[in-house]
Short mmCIF file of C-alpha atoms in Angstrom, two decimals:
data_model
loop_
_atom_site.label_atom_id
_atom_site.label_comp_id
_atom_site.label_asym_id
_atom_site.label_seq_id
_atom_site.Cartn_x
_atom_site.Cartn_y
_atom_site.Cartn_z
CA MET A 111 14.02 11.13 8.71
CA GLY A 112 16.04 12.13 5.62
CA GLU A 113 14.37 13.20 2.49
CA ALA A 114 14.06 15.68 -0.36
CA ARG A 115 16.87 16.48 -2.75
CA GLY A 116 17.00 20.18 -3.39
CA THR A 117 16.14 21.50 -6.82
CA ASP A 118 18.32 24.56 -6.46
CA ARG A 119 22.02 24.05 -6.30
CA HIS A 120 22.27 26.80 -3.75
CA ARG A 121 19.67 25.32 -1.43
CA PRO A 122 20.79 22.76 1.06
CA ALA A 123 19.22 19.29 0.54
CA GLY A 124 16.53 18.02 2.85
CA THR A 125 18.95 15.25 3.76
CA ALA A 126 21.38 17.78 5.20
CA GLY A 127 22.57 16.80 8.67
CA TYR A 128 21.14 13.30 8.51
CA GLY A 129 24.11 11.24 7.34
CA GLU A 130 26.57 12.76 9.86
CA GLN A 131 24.14 11.99 12.75
CA ALA A 132 22.70 8.73 11.39
CA GLU A 133 23.63 6.55 14.35
CA ARG A 134 22.14 8.92 16.89
CA LEU A 135 19.06 9.62 14.79
CA ALA A 136 18.43 5.91 14.26
CA ALA A 137 18.56 5.27 17.96
CA GLN A 138 16.11 8.18 18.46
CA TYR A 139 13.71 6.82 15.77
CA GLU A 140 13.78 3.34 17.24
CA ALA A 141 13.20 4.61 20.84
CA VAL A 142 9.42 4.94 20.01
CA THR A 143 7.25 2.37 18.35
CA PHE A 144 5.31 2.52 15.01
CA ALA A 145 2.09 2.18 17.16
CA GLU A 146 3.09 5.12 19.31
CA VAL A 147 4.12 7.40 16.40
CA HIS A 148 0.93 6.64 14.35
CA ARG A 149 -1.53 5.98 17.18
CA GLU A 150 -4.11 8.62 15.86
CA ALA A 151 -4.15 7.00 12.40
CA LEU A 152 -3.75 3.29 13.19
CA HIS A 153 -7.33 2.51 12.36
CA LEU A 154 -6.89 3.93 8.85
CA PHE A 155 -4.10 1.51 7.81
CA PRO A 156 -5.28 -1.56 5.78
CA SER A 157 -6.29 -4.64 7.87
CA ARG A 158 -5.41 -7.03 5.04
CA PRO A 159 -2.02 -7.34 3.25
CA ALA A 160 -1.42 -4.36 1.11
CA ASP A 161 1.30 -2.60 -0.95
CA ILE A 162 2.89 0.18 1.09
CA LEU A 163 5.60 2.75 0.31
CA ASP A 164 7.51 4.34 3.24
CA VAL A 165 9.00 7.62 1.85
CA GLY A 166 12.02 8.95 3.93
CA ALA A 167 12.04 5.59 5.78
CA GLY A 168 14.96 6.51 8.01
CA SER A 169 16.02 3.59 10.17
CA GLY A 170 13.18 1.48 8.88
CA ARG A 171 11.15 1.38 12.14
CA ASP A 172 7.79 1.92 10.37
CA ALA A 173 8.66 -0.18 7.27
CA ALA A 174 9.59 -3.16 9.42
CA ALA A 175 6.49 -2.94 11.59
CA LEU A 176 4.20 -2.82 8.60
CA ALA A 177 6.05 -5.76 6.96
CA ALA A 178 5.58 -7.66 10.31
CA LEU A 179 1.88 -7.14 9.85
CA GLY A 180 2.00 -8.97 6.51
CA HIS A 181 2.22 -5.98 4.20
CA ARG A 182 4.42 -5.70 1.09
CA VAL A 183 6.73 -2.68 1.97
CA VAL A 184 9.17 -0.62 -0.08
CA ALA A 185 11.30 1.79 2.05
CA ALA A 186 12.60 4.84 0.04
CA GLU A 187 15.58 6.45 1.92
CA PRO A 188 18.06 8.80 0.14
CA THR A 189 20.50 9.10 3.03
CA ALA A 190 22.97 6.22 2.53
CA GLU A 191 24.00 6.00 6.10
CA LEU A 192 20.41 5.64 7.38
CA ARG A 193 19.59 3.16 4.60
CA ARG A 194 22.47 0.98 5.62
CA ILE A 195 21.43 1.04 9.19
CA GLY A 196 17.85 0.16 8.37
CA GLU A 197 18.88 -2.68 6.00
CA HIS A 198 21.08 -4.13 8.74
CA ARG A 199 18.79 -3.50 11.74
CA HIS A 200 15.66 -4.83 10.09
CA ALA A 201 17.33 -7.55 7.88
CA GLY A 202 15.08 -10.50 7.05
CA ARG A 203 11.81 -8.51 7.45
CA GLY A 204 11.10 -8.63 3.68
CA VAL A 205 11.39 -4.77 3.22
CA ARG A 206 12.65 -3.67 -0.17
CA TRP A 207 15.06 -0.69 0.22
CA VAL A 208 15.58 1.90 -2.55
CA ASP A 209 17.57 5.10 -2.93
CA ASP A 210 14.90 7.57 -4.04
CA ALA A 211 13.72 10.94 -2.92
CA LEU A 212 11.07 13.71 -3.22
CA PRO A 213 10.09 15.95 -4.86
CA ALA A 214 10.19 13.62 -7.99
CA LEU A 215 10.76 10.02 -6.66
CA PRO A 216 12.17 9.28 -10.17
CA LEU A 217 13.13 5.67 -9.52
CA LEU A 218 9.69 4.62 -8.27
CA GLY A 219 7.87 6.69 -10.81
CA ALA A 220 9.81 4.96 -13.66
CA GLU A 221 8.86 1.55 -12.30
CA GLY A 222 5.19 2.38 -12.49
CA ALA A 223 4.35 0.75 -9.20
CA ARG A 224 1.17 1.73 -7.31
CA PHE A 225 0.65 1.52 -3.56
CA ASP A 226 -2.33 1.23 -1.37
CA VAL A 227 -0.59 3.33 1.28
CA VAL A 228 2.14 5.93 0.92
CA LEU A 229 3.58 7.00 4.22
CA LEU A 230 5.60 10.13 4.97
CA THR A 231 6.80 10.39 8.56
CA ALA A 232 8.67 13.62 9.31
CA VAL A 233 9.25 14.31 5.66
CA TRP A 234 6.93 17.00 4.25
CA MET A 235 8.54 20.01 6.19
CA HIS A 236 11.89 19.24 4.44
CA LEU A 237 10.37 20.30 1.19
CA ALA A 238 10.49 24.02 0.17
CA PRO A 239 7.20 25.60 -0.82
CA ASP A 240 8.07 25.40 -4.56
CA GLU A 241 8.95 21.59 -4.16
CA ARG A 242 5.55 20.72 -2.62
CA PRO A 243 3.27 20.80 -5.76
CA PRO A 244 5.57 18.48 -7.83
CA ALA A 245 6.00 16.34 -4.66
CA MET A 246 2.27 15.99 -4.31
CA ASP A 247 2.11 15.19 -8.05
CA ALA A 248 4.64 12.36 -7.55
CA LEU A 249 2.85 10.95 -4.47
CA THR A 250 -0.58 10.91 -5.91
CA ALA A 251 0.89 9.30 -9.08
CA LEU A 252 2.06 6.38 -6.85
CA LEU A 253 -1.28 5.78 -5.17
CA ALA A 254 -3.48 2.95 -6.30
CA PRO A 255 -7.24 3.82 -6.77
CA GLY A 256 -8.57 4.34 -3.34
CA GLY A 257 -5.07 4.52 -1.83
CA ARG A 258 -4.23 6.59 1.17
CA LEU A 259 -1.53 9.11 1.90
CA PHE A 260 -0.32 9.45 5.55
CA LEU A 261 1.65 12.54 6.48
CA SER A 262 3.07 13.53 9.81
CA VAL A 263 4.58 16.99 9.77
CA ARG A 264 6.85 18.61 12.34
CA HIS A 265 6.43 22.15 13.50
CA GLY A 266 8.80 24.08 15.70
CA PRO A 267 12.47 25.03 16.01
CA VAL A 268 14.77 23.69 13.25
CA PRO A 269 17.75 21.74 14.55
CA ALA A 270 21.18 23.08 13.70
CA GLY A 271 22.43 21.92 10.31
CA ARG A 272 19.04 20.77 9.02
CA ARG A 273 16.74 22.10 6.33
CA MET A 274 13.03 22.50 7.37
CA TYR A 275 10.33 24.94 6.39
CA ASP A 276 6.96 26.02 7.76
CA ALA A 277 4.56 23.56 6.31
CA PRO A 278 0.89 24.52 7.09
CA ALA A 279 -1.53 21.68 7.09
CA ALA A 280 -4.11 23.75 5.14
CA GLU A 281 -1.69 23.96 2.29
CA ALA A 282 -0.97 20.21 2.19
CA VAL A 283 -4.74 19.51 2.25
CA ALA A 284 -5.35 22.06 -0.62
CA LEU A 285 -2.60 20.47 -2.73
CA ALA A 286 -4.09 17.01 -2.12
CA ARG A 287 -7.66 18.06 -2.87
CA ALA A 288 -6.50 19.62 -6.19
CA ARG A 289 -5.20 16.14 -7.13
CA GLY A 290 -8.38 14.28 -6.16
CA LEU A 291 -7.56 13.35 -2.64
CA HIS A 292 -9.83 14.15 0.36
CA PRO A 293 -8.94 14.23 4.12
CA LEU A 294 -9.94 11.38 6.35
CA LEU A 295 -8.03 12.62 9.40
CA HIS A 296 -6.50 15.95 10.50
CA THR A 297 -5.23 16.16 14.01
CA GLU A 298 -2.41 17.57 16.12
CA ARG A 299 -0.23 15.90 18.74
CA PRO A 300 2.66 16.82 21.08
CA ASP A 301 6.26 15.65 20.39
CA LEU A 302 6.83 12.16 21.68
CA HIS A 303 10.47 13.02 22.69
CA GLY A 304 9.30 16.14 24.66
CA ARG A 305 11.32 18.57 22.65
CA SER A 306 10.57 22.17 23.60
CA GLY A 307 8.38 23.95 21.07
CA VAL A 308 7.90 20.93 18.85
CA HIS A 309 4.52 19.66 17.85
CA TRP A 310 3.08 17.61 14.91
CA THR A 311 0.22 17.63 12.43
CA VAL A 312 -1.06 14.18 11.36
CA LEU A 313 -2.98 13.97 8.03
CA VAL A 314 -4.48 11.06 6.21
CA LEU A 315 -5.77 11.72 2.65
CA ALA A 316 -7.62 9.31 0.47
CA GLY A 317 -7.95 9.00 -3.25
CA ALA A 318 -11.13 7.97 -5.00
CA ASP A 319 -11.89 4.36 -5.71
CA ARG A 320 -12.07 3.28 -9.31
CA SER A 321 -15.64 3.12 -10.34
#
């Protein structure tokens, strides 16, 4: 899913390749369900209605599924073509769509909103190593006390025309710990689409409750 605007004018944006292939990618995203993609972490999502931010929401599959469960969902997607598809495909689901992106998420940061869950599905590996510390700053600033950060990170060959980087799970956990989050879940899974050499890390990180 598209995300991450580059901080270096010579560096391709994390959204590179997504707009041109938006229709094909949206069909790919929607070919699997929210429950299938997040099966290892489903028990860690709130059971009661909560405020949820889906960063790099793509076609809106996850945002729409969470809204259908009664959650209040904001979907941040910087690729205009994917955002339009998501708004049309999941119209009437009550999802609020915004044009915002890591590493800073400036629009949402300026609003001062706080979320019980921040979800990044196939986003973190689009961030260059130097973008990850400010990105984690932005994400943790958007978490409500006791909020949870869900990350699924792709590993393996980079598709032509895209920007992805090696994103070790240990690095993400260390960045999160330095900002007061602790891991609730760290697991690996194969690619649901059966792509050769592709596998995924699933992380759930929790902030401290307000005492």
